[in-house]
PDB file of C-alpha atoms in Angstrom:
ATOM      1  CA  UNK A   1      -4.644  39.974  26.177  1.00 80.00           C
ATOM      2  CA  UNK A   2      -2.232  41.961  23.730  1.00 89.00           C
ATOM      3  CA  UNK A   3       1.255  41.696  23.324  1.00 92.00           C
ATOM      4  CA  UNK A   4       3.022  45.169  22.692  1.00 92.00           C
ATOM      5  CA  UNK A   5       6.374  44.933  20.868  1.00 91.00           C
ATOM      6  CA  UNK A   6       9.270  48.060  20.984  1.00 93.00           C
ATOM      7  CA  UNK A   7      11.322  48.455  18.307  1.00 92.00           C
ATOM      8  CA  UNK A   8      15.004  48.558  19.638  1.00 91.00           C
ATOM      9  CA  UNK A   9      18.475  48.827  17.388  1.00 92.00           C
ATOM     10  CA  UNK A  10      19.948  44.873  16.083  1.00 89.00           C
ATOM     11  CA  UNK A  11      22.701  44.198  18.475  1.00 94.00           C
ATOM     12  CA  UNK A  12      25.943  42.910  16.411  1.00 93.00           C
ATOM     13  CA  UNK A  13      25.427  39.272  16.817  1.00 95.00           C
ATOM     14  CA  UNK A  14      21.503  39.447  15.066  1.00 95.00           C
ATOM     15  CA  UNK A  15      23.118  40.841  12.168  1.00 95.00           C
ATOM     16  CA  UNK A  16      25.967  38.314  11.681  1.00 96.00           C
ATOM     17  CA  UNK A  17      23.369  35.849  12.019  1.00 96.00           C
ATOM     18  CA  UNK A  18      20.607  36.931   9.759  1.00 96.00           C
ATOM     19  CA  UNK A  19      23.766  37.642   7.161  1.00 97.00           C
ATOM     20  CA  UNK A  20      24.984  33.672   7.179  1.00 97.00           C
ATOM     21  CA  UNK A  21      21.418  32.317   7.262  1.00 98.00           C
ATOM     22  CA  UNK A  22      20.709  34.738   3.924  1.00 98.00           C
ATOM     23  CA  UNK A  23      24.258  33.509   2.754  1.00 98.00           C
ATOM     24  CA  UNK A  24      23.232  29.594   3.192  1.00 97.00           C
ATOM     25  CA  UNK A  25      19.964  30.109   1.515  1.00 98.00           C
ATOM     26  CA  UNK A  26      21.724  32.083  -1.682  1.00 97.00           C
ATOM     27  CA  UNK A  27      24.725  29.443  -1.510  1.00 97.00           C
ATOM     28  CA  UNK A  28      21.838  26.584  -1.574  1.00 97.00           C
ATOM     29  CA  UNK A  29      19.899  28.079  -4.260  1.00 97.00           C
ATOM     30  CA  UNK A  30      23.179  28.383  -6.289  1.00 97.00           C
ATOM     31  CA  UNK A  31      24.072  25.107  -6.468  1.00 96.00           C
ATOM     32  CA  UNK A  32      20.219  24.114  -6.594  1.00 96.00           C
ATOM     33  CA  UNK A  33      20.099  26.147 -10.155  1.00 96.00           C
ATOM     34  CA  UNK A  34      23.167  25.471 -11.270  1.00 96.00           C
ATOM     35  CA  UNK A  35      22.578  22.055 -11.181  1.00 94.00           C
ATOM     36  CA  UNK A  36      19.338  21.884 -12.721  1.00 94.00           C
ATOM     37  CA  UNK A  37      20.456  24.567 -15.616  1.00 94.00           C
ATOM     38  CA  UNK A  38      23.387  21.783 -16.186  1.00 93.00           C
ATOM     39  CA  UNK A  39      21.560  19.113 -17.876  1.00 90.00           C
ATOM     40  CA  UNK A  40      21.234  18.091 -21.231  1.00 86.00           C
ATOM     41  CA  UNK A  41      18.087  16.096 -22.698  1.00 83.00           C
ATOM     42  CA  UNK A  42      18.324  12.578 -23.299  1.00 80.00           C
ATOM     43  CA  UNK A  43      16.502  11.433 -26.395  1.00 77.00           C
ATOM     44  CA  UNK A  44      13.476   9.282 -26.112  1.00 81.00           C
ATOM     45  CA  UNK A  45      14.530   6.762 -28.677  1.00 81.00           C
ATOM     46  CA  UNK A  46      17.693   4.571 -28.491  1.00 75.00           C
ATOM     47  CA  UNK A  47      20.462   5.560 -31.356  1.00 70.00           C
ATOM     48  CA  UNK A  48      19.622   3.705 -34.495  1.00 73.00           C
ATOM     49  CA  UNK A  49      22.723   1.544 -35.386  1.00 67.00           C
ATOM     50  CA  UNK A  50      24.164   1.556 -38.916  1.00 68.00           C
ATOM     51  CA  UNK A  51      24.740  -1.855 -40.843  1.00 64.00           C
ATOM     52  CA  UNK A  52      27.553  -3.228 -39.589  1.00 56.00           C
ATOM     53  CA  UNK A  53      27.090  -2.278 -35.850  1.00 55.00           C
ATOM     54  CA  UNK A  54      25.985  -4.206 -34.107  1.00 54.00           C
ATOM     55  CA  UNK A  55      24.045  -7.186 -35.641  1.00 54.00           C
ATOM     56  CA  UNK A  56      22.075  -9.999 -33.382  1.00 58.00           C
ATOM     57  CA  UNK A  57      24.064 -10.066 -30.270  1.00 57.00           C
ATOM     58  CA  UNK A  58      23.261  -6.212 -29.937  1.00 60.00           C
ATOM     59  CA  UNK A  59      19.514  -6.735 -30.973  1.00 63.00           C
ATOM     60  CA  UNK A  60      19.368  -9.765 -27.818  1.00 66.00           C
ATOM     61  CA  UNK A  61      20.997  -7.566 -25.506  1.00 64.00           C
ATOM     62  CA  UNK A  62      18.182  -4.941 -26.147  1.00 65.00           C
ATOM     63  CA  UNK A  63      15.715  -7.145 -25.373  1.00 67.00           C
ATOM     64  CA  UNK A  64      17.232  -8.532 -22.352  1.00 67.00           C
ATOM     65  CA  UNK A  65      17.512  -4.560 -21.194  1.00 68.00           C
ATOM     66  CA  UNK A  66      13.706  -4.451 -22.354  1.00 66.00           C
ATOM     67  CA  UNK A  67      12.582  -7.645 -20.440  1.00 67.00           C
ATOM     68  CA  UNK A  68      14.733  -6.456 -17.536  1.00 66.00           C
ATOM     69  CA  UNK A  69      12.712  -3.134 -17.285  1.00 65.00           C
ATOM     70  CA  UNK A  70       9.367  -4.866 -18.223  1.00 63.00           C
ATOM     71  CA  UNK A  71       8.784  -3.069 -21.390  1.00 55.00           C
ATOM     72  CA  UNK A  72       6.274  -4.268 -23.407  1.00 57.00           C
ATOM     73  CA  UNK A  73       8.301  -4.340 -26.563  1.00 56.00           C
ATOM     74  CA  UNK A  74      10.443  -7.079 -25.031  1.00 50.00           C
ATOM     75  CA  UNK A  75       9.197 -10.591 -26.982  1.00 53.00           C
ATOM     76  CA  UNK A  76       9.008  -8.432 -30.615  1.00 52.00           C
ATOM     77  CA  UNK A  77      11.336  -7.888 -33.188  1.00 48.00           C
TER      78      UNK A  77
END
């Protein structure tokens, strides 16, 4: 069996509602965007230091980060 559909006019309340669901989805895609336009890239490579920053207790605290996050650059250097 077939369905049949009339076209009829929107009432007042299908409109309102169609406009804030097209409003939530533009306000979500904003923010979406805007947040993903808003960040900056991170280099791959930690900051070299220059002499006199840092020193040993800088070089151990590497490692523990490195040991910490299972790199395998952890026992070298």
């Amino acid at each position: 069996m077939t369905t049949f559909y009339r076209r009829r006019a929107a009432a007042w309340q299908e409109t309102v509602t169609s406009m804030i669901a097209a409003a939530g989805v533009g306000a979500l895609t904003f923010y979406v965007i805007r947040g993903l336009l808003a960040r900056d890239a991170v280099p791959a490579a930690p900051p070299r230091l220059e002499h006199g920053q840092g020193g040993r207790d800088a070089r151990e605290g590497a490692r523990k980060r490195l040991r910490r996050s299972g790199h395998q650059e952890a026992g070298t250097g």
